[in-house]
Coordinates of C-alpha atoms in Angstrom, one line a residue:
M1 CA -17.5 -93.8 -72.5
H2 CA -20.3 -92.1 -73.1
E3 CA -18.6 -88.6 -72.9
E4 CA -15.4 -89.6 -74.6
R5 CA -17.4 -90.3 -77.6
A6 CA -19.2 -87.0 -77.3
M7 CA -16.3 -85.0 -76.8
I8 CA -14.8 -86.4 -80.0
I9 CA -17.8 -86.1 -82.2
R10 CA -18.0 -82.4 -81.5
M11 CA -14.1 -81.9 -81.5
I12 CA -14.8 -83.6 -85.6
E13 CA -17.7 -81.0 -85.6
E14 CA -16.3 -78.2 -84.8
G15 CA -13.4 -78.6 -87.0
K16 CA -10.6 -79.4 -84.0
I17 CA -9.8 -82.6 -85.7
T18 CA -10.0 -84.0 -88.8
A19 CA -12.6 -86.6 -89.3
E20 CA -9.2 -89.5 -89.9
Q21 CA -8.4 -88.2 -86.5
G22 CA -11.5 -88.7 -85.1
L23 CA -12.2 -92.0 -86.4
A24 CA -9.4 -93.2 -85.1
L25 CA -10.1 -92.3 -81.7
L26 CA -13.1 -93.9 -81.4
D27 CA -11.3 -96.6 -82.7
A28 CA -9.0 -96.7 -80.3
L29 CA -12.0 -96.3 -77.6
E30 CA -13.8 -99.4 -78.7
Q31 CA -10.6 -101.4 -79.0
S32 CA -10.4 -100.6 -75.1
Q33 CA -13.6 -101.8 -74.0
T34 CA -12.7 -105.3 -75.6
Q35 CA -9.1 -105.8 -75.3
P36 CA -8.1 -106.9 -71.6
Q37 CA -5.5 -104.5 -69.5
S38 CA -1.8 -105.2 -70.4
Q39 CA 1.2 -103.5 -69.9
A40 CA 2.5 -103.7 -73.4
A41 CA -1.2 -102.7 -74.7
P42 CA -2.7 -100.2 -71.9
T43 CA -6.4 -99.2 -72.4
L44 CA -7.8 -96.0 -72.5
E45 CA -9.2 -96.2 -69.1
H46 CA -5.9 -97.1 -68.5
N47 CA -4.5 -94.2 -70.0
Q48 CA -6.7 -91.9 -68.3
E49 CA -5.8 -93.0 -64.9
E50 CA -1.8 -92.2 -66.1
I51 CA -3.5 -88.8 -67.0
Q52 CA -4.6 -88.2 -63.3
D53 CA -1.7 -89.3 -62.1
A54 CA 1.2 -87.7 -64.6
D55 CA 3.8 -85.9 -63.0
Q56 CA 2.6 -82.4 -63.0
E57 CA 4.7 -79.5 -62.1
I58 CA 3.4 -76.0 -61.3
E59 CA 5.7 -73.3 -61.4
Q60 CA 5.5 -69.5 -60.2
S61 CA 7.6 -67.1 -62.8
D62 CA 7.3 -64.0 -64.7
H63 CA 5.3 -64.8 -67.1
G64 CA 2.2 -66.5 -64.8
Q65 CA 1.3 -70.2 -63.8
A66 CA 2.2 -73.4 -65.8
A67 CA 1.4 -76.7 -65.4
N68 CA 3.2 -79.4 -67.3
W69 CA 1.5 -82.8 -68.1
T70 CA 4.2 -86.0 -68.7
S71 CA 3.8 -89.3 -69.7
T72 CA 6.6 -91.7 -70.3
F73 CA 6.3 -95.2 -71.9
D74 CA 8.1 -97.3 -74.3
A75 CA 7.1 -96.8 -77.9
S76 CA 9.7 -99.3 -79.4
R77 CA 6.6 -101.3 -80.7
I78 CA 4.7 -98.5 -81.8
E79 CA 4.2 -97.8 -85.7
R80 CA 1.5 -94.7 -85.7
M81 CA 2.0 -91.6 -83.9
E82 CA 0.0 -89.1 -84.0
F83 CA -0.6 -85.5 -82.3
S84 CA -3.3 -82.5 -82.4
A85 CA -3.1 -79.5 -80.5
H86 CA -6.5 -77.4 -81.6
E87 CA -4.5 -74.0 -79.9
G88 CA -0.9 -74.5 -79.3
S89 CA 2.6 -76.0 -80.7
I90 CA 4.0 -79.0 -81.3
K91 CA 7.8 -79.9 -80.7
Y92 CA 9.5 -83.2 -81.6
E93 CA 13.4 -84.2 -80.7
T94 CA 15.3 -86.8 -79.7
W95 CA 17.3 -87.4 -77.0
D96 CA 19.8 -90.2 -75.2
E97 CA 17.5 -92.2 -72.7
A98 CA 15.6 -95.5 -73.9
Y99 CA 12.2 -94.5 -73.1
T100 CA 9.7 -91.7 -75.1
E101 CA 8.3 -89.0 -73.5
V102 CA 5.7 -86.7 -74.0
K103 CA 4.8 -83.4 -72.3
A104 CA 2.2 -80.9 -72.2
T105 CA 3.0 -77.2 -70.6
Y106 CA 0.2 -74.8 -70.3
K107 CA 1.0 -71.3 -69.3
E108 CA -1.4 -68.4 -68.5
H109 CA -1.3 -64.6 -67.7
N110 CA -4.9 -63.7 -66.5
G111 CA -4.8 -64.7 -62.8
W112 CA -6.0 -68.2 -63.3
S113 CA -5.5 -70.5 -59.9
T114 CA -3.3 -73.4 -60.1
R115 CA -6.3 -75.6 -59.0
A116 CA -8.2 -74.3 -62.4
L117 CA -5.5 -74.5 -64.1
N118 CA -4.8 -78.6 -63.0
E119 CA -8.4 -79.3 -63.6
W120 CA -8.4 -77.8 -67.4
L121 CA -5.4 -79.8 -68.1
N122 CA -6.6 -83.2 -66.6
K123 CA -10.1 -82.8 -68.1
S124 CA -8.7 -81.5 -72.0
I125 CA -6.0 -84.2 -72.9
I126 CA -7.4 -87.2 -74.6
V127 CA -4.6 -90.1 -75.3
S128 CA -5.4 -93.4 -77.2
H129 CA -2.3 -95.6 -76.3
G130 CA -2.6 -99.5 -77.5
E131 CA 1.1 -101.8 -78.5
E132 CA 1.2 -100.2 -82.2
Q133 CA -0.4 -96.8 -81.7
Y134 CA -0.2 -93.5 -79.8
I135 CA -2.7 -90.6 -80.3
W136 CA -2.5 -87.7 -78.4
S137 CA -5.2 -84.4 -78.7
I138 CA -6.5 -82.0 -76.8
A139 CA -10.2 -80.7 -76.5
P140 CA -11.4 -77.8 -77.9
W141 CA -12.2 -74.9 -75.2
D142 CA -16.0 -74.8 -74.2
N143 CA -16.5 -70.9 -73.2
Q144 CA -14.4 -67.8 -73.3
R145 CA -12.4 -67.9 -70.1
D146 CA -11.1 -71.2 -71.3
R147 CA -9.5 -69.4 -74.5
E148 CA -7.6 -67.2 -72.0
L149 CA -4.9 -70.1 -72.3
E150 CA -4.6 -69.5 -76.3
N151 CA -1.1 -69.9 -78.0
E152 CA -0.1 -71.0 -74.2
L153 CA -0.1 -75.1 -75.0
V154 CA 3.4 -76.6 -76.1
V155 CA 2.9 -80.0 -76.7
T156 CA 6.9 -81.3 -76.4
I157 CA 7.4 -85.3 -78.0
R158 CA 11.2 -86.8 -76.9
V159 CA 12.1 -90.2 -78.5
P160 CA 15.3 -92.3 -78.5
H161 CA 17.7 -91.5 -81.4
E162 CA 17.2 -94.5 -83.5
Q163 CA 13.2 -94.8 -83.2
S164 CA 11.4 -95.3 -86.1
F165 CA 7.9 -95.3 -87.1
E166 CA 6.0 -96.5 -90.0
Q167 CA 3.3 -93.2 -89.5
F168 CA 3.8 -89.6 -88.1
K169 CA 0.8 -87.0 -88.0
A170 CA 1.3 -83.7 -86.2
S171 CA -1.3 -81.0 -86.6
T172 CA -1.7 -77.6 -85.1
H173 CA -4.4 -74.6 -85.1
N174 CA -3.0 -71.2 -84.4
G175 CA 0.9 -72.7 -83.2
T176 CA 3.7 -74.0 -84.9
I177 CA 5.4 -77.2 -85.4
K178 CA 8.8 -78.0 -85.1
I179 CA 10.4 -81.3 -86.2
D180 CA 14.1 -82.5 -85.2
K181 CA 15.4 -86.2 -86.9
L182 CA 12.4 -87.8 -87.5
L183 CA 12.5 -90.8 -88.7
S184 CA 9.2 -92.6 -90.7
E185 CA 8.0 -93.9 -93.3
S186 CA 5.7 -91.2 -93.5
A187 CA 4.5 -88.2 -92.1
E188 CA 1.6 -85.5 -92.6
I189 CA 2.5 -82.4 -90.9
T190 CA -0.3 -79.4 -90.6
T191 CA -0.9 -76.4 -89.4
H192 CA -3.6 -73.0 -89.5
N193 CA -1.6 -69.5 -88.6
G194 CA 1.5 -71.1 -87.7
T195 CA 4.7 -72.2 -89.4
I196 CA 6.4 -75.5 -89.9
K197 CA 10.2 -76.0 -89.5
L198 CA 11.6 -79.5 -90.0
N199 CA 15.4 -80.4 -89.8
D200 CA 17.0 -83.5 -90.5
V201 CA 14.1 -85.5 -91.0
K202 CA 14.4 -89.2 -93.1
L203 CA 11.4 -90.3 -94.6
E204 CA 9.9 -92.5 -97.7
E205 CA 7.2 -89.7 -98.0
L206 CA 6.0 -86.3 -96.5
K207 CA 3.1 -84.4 -96.9
S208 CA 2.6 -80.7 -95.2
K209 CA 0.6 -78.2 -95.4
S210 CA 0.5 -74.6 -93.8
T211 CA -2.2 -72.1 -93.9
N212 CA -1.0 -68.4 -93.0
G213 CA 2.3 -69.7 -92.1
A214 CA 5.8 -70.8 -93.9
I215 CA 7.3 -74.5 -94.4
K216 CA 11.3 -74.7 -93.3
L217 CA 12.6 -78.0 -94.9
E218 CA 16.2 -78.6 -94.1
S219 CA 18.4 -81.1 -94.9
G220 CA 15.6 -83.4 -95.4
V221 CA 16.1 -86.6 -97.2
M222 CA 13.2 -88.7 -98.3
E223 CA 12.0 -90.2 -101.5
T224 CA 8.3 -87.6 -102.1
A225 CA 7.8 -84.5 -100.4
E226 CA 5.2 -82.3 -100.8
L227 CA 4.6 -79.1 -99.6
T228 CA 1.9 -76.8 -99.8
T229 CA 1.6 -72.9 -98.5
T230 CA -1.3 -70.1 -98.5
N231 CA 0.1 -66.9 -97.6
G232 CA 3.5 -68.3 -96.9
K233 CA 7.0 -69.1 -98.4
I234 CA 8.7 -72.5 -98.6
L235 CA 12.3 -73.2 -98.2
V236 CA 13.9 -76.3 -98.6
S237 CA 17.4 -77.7 -98.9
G238 CA 18.0 -81.9 -99.0
T239 CA 18.1 -84.6 -101.2
Y240 CA 14.8 -85.9 -102.6
E241 CA 14.0 -88.2 -105.5
G242 CA 10.7 -86.0 -105.7
L243 CA 9.9 -83.0 -104.3
T244 CA 6.9 -80.6 -105.1
C245 CA 6.7 -77.1 -103.3
H246 CA 2.9 -75.2 -104.0
T247 CA 1.9 -71.9 -102.7
I248 CA -0.3 -68.5 -103.1
N249 CA 1.2 -65.2 -101.9
G250 CA 4.5 -66.4 -101.1
K251 CA 8.1 -67.4 -102.3
I252 CA 9.9 -70.4 -103.3
K253 CA 13.5 -70.9 -102.5
L254 CA 15.7 -74.1 -102.9
F255 CA 19.5 -74.1 -101.5
D256 CA 21.8 -76.9 -101.5
L257 CA 19.6 -79.8 -102.8
I258 CA 20.1 -82.5 -104.7
A259 CA 16.9 -83.9 -106.5
E260 CA 15.8 -86.3 -109.4
E261 CA 12.6 -84.1 -110.4
V262 CA 11.5 -80.3 -109.0
E263 CA 8.3 -79.0 -109.2
L264 CA 8.2 -75.7 -108.3
H265 CA 4.4 -73.6 -108.3
T266 CA 4.0 -70.2 -107.2
Q267 CA 1.2 -67.3 -107.6
N268 CA 2.3 -64.0 -106.6
G269 CA 5.8 -64.6 -105.6
N270 CA 9.0 -65.5 -106.8
I271 CA 10.8 -68.9 -107.5
D272 CA 14.7 -69.3 -106.6
A273 CA 15.9 -72.3 -106.8
D274 CA 19.8 -73.3 -106.4
A275 CA 19.9 -77.2 -106.5
V276 CA 21.3 -80.2 -108.6
F277 CA 18.3 -81.9 -110.6
E278 CA 17.3 -84.1 -113.9
Q279 CA 14.2 -82.4 -114.2
M280 CA 12.8 -79.1 -112.8
E281 CA 9.3 -77.0 -113.7
C282 CA 9.1 -73.9 -112.6
K283 CA 5.9 -71.6 -113.2
S284 CA 4.9 -68.5 -111.2
Q285 CA 1.9 -66.1 -112.1
N286 CA 3.6 -62.6 -110.9
G287 CA 7.0 -62.9 -110.0
A288 CA 10.6 -63.4 -111.1
I289 CA 12.5 -67.0 -111.4
S290 CA 16.0 -67.7 -110.8
V291 CA 17.8 -71.0 -111.1
Q292 CA 21.3 -72.0 -110.4
V293 CA 21.8 -75.2 -112.1
R294 CA 24.6 -76.9 -109.7
R295 CA 27.2 -79.4 -110.9
S296 CA 26.9 -78.1 -114.7
G297 CA 30.1 -77.2 -115.0
E298 CA 31.3 -80.5 -114.7
T299 CA 29.3 -81.6 -117.7
L300 CA 32.0 -84.0 -119.8
E301 CA 32.9 -85.4 -116.4
R302 CA 29.2 -86.5 -115.7
A303 CA 28.7 -87.4 -119.4
A304 CA 30.9 -89.7 -119.8
T305 CA 28.6 -92.0 -117.4
S306 CA 25.3 -91.0 -118.1
N307 CA 24.9 -93.7 -120.9
G308 CA 24.0 -90.1 -123.5
S309 CA 21.0 -89.1 -121.6
M310 CA 20.0 -85.7 -120.5
L311 CA 21.8 -84.4 -117.5
S312 CA 19.2 -81.5 -116.8
E313 CA 15.9 -80.5 -118.2
L314 CA 14.3 -77.1 -116.9
S315 CA 10.8 -75.7 -117.4
V316 CA 10.4 -72.2 -116.7
E317 CA 7.4 -70.0 -117.3
T318 CA 5.9 -66.7 -115.9
H319 CA 3.6 -64.4 -116.7
N320 CA 4.8 -61.0 -115.1
G321 CA 8.6 -61.4 -113.9
A322 CA 11.9 -61.7 -115.5
V323 CA 13.8 -64.9 -115.7
N324 CA 17.7 -65.3 -114.5
I325 CA 19.1 -69.0 -115.5
V326 CA 22.8 -69.9 -114.9
Y327 CA 25.0 -72.6 -115.1
E328 CA 28.3 -73.0 -114.1
E329 CA 31.3 -71.7 -116.2
G330 CA 32.7 -74.7 -118.6
V331 CA 29.5 -75.9 -119.4
V332 CA 28.4 -77.5 -122.8
G333 CA 25.9 -79.4 -124.5
V334 CA 23.2 -76.5 -123.3
C335 CA 20.3 -76.4 -126.0
G336 CA 16.6 -74.7 -125.6
E337 CA 13.9 -72.4 -126.6
F338 CA 12.9 -68.6 -125.4
V339 CA 9.1 -67.6 -126.2
F340 CA 8.6 -64.3 -124.9
S341 CA 6.9 -61.0 -126.1
R342 CA 8.4 -58.0 -124.3
G343 CA 11.6 -57.5 -122.8
R344 CA 15.3 -58.7 -123.7
A345 CA 16.0 -62.5 -124.3
R346 CA 19.5 -63.4 -124.1
C347 CA 22.0 -66.6 -124.1
V348 CA 25.6 -66.2 -123.2
L349 CA 27.2 -69.0 -122.4
N350 CA 31.5 -69.3 -121.5
G351 CA 31.8 -65.8 -123.5
E352 CA 29.8 -66.7 -126.4
T353 CA 26.5 -65.4 -127.5
F354 CA 23.6 -67.7 -128.7
A355 CA 20.9 -65.7 -128.5
D356 CA 20.0 -62.0 -128.4
M357 CA 16.8 -60.2 -129.6
H358 CA 14.1 -57.6 -128.0
G359 CA 10.5 -58.4 -127.9
D360 CA 8.0 -55.6 -129.8
N361 CA 4.9 -56.8 -127.9
D362 CA 4.4 -59.9 -130.4
T363 CA 4.7 -63.2 -129.1
Q364 CA 8.4 -64.5 -130.8
T365 CA 9.9 -67.6 -130.5
I366 CA 13.9 -68.4 -130.5
A367 CA 15.9 -71.7 -130.3
F368 CA 19.6 -72.1 -129.3
R369 CA 21.8 -74.6 -129.3
Q370 CA 25.2 -74.9 -127.8
G371 CA 27.5 -77.1 -129.8
D372 CA 26.6 -80.6 -131.1
E373 CA 25.4 -82.3 -128.3
E374 CA 22.6 -82.1 -126.1
Y375 CA 23.2 -82.3 -121.9
H376 CA 21.1 -79.7 -120.4
R377 CA 17.6 -78.5 -122.1
V378 CA 16.2 -75.1 -121.1
N379 CA 12.7 -73.7 -122.5
V380 CA 11.2 -70.3 -121.1
T381 CA 8.1 -68.5 -121.4
T382 CA 7.5 -65.3 -120.5
H383 CA 5.0 -62.1 -121.6
N384 CA 6.2 -59.3 -119.2
G385 CA 9.8 -60.1 -118.1
A386 CA 13.6 -60.2 -119.8
I387 CA 15.4 -63.7 -119.9
Q388 CA 18.6 -63.9 -119.1
V389 CA 20.4 -67.3 -119.5
E390 CA 24.5 -67.1 -118.7
T391 CA 27.6 -69.1 -116.7
I392 CA 29.5 -68.0 -114.0
P393 CA 32.5 -69.3 -112.3
V394 CA 31.8 -71.6 -109.7
K395 CA 33.6 -69.3 -107.4
N396 CA 31.8 -66.7 -107.8
L397 CA 28.7 -68.0 -107.3
L398 CA 26.7 -67.5 -104.0
P399 CA 27.0 -70.0 -101.5
S400 CA 24.5 -72.4 -101.6

């Protein structure tokens, strides 16, 4: 137990796992010393035996030696799952089997013997498996020789199709994360020097952060999603109550998206949003902003059931960049304000011009209104860039 505690503490100190992850492992280690062993809730010691007895296959290929560590178990009562791979990638997917499988695959290209590869594999994996939680991590490398395996680790998690959790976490350093069809109340997905790809995930809450890597979230269904990147782009589709995307040095793109509230912020990047929304805020320090307001051509039909409320509210601000807002042909009730200094500010809806002015370096404000009703509000601020608000036939809009 002393060696295990020391290993976990070292991983925290070296930043291989977070303090929260380390405390969870230490707590599980402590519980494993006091809880009786059982098939439903195996202790850490029991899992160490499983590691030694796990199905390990060594196979020779054109890419060098490979070792597989595999563990299978019933996860039907698991509420919390957590995976941390410091140097490697994580994959999560569903399958037709009734049990859960966790498989770690290692490959190397520098002449390691199969014995050395197995020894490294067995001593490096740390598993805490209780009745309601499963925590998997891998110890950091000890020396330069160990680092020869860098980026050669892939952890694959396969669960039954309807398996769901209260909490799911996955983190990598120098590796990608790919998750398909995750069902959970909450999820935290983080990478450093790696991309994140999420597809068809259904959650109440998602927090995802990437440094030096993109985040791609497709066909998501959730209450709230918070996505943050540094030096990476963000791409999102799906249905959300609240969506927040922040990136530095990267673009943000929304497609096939339905949301109540959307907040998009980027520094040094463009924003391209194609969405149905109630409220949206777009801010870019140095970048163009383009928004297509979907279903705006159905304004009268939607207004009949809206109880007089605003159908869409859009706020756009950029310091250096052009702004283009597109409503669907037939839209009614568009109103708003332009604040600009340089460039042309123009609003043409259904062939009728409501604003058209050129900037002269002084800050100018134009208010405009399409008809007596107010269904769509748009406020745009730019210092160095043109503003264009227009309508386009739905059939001419690019597919989402």
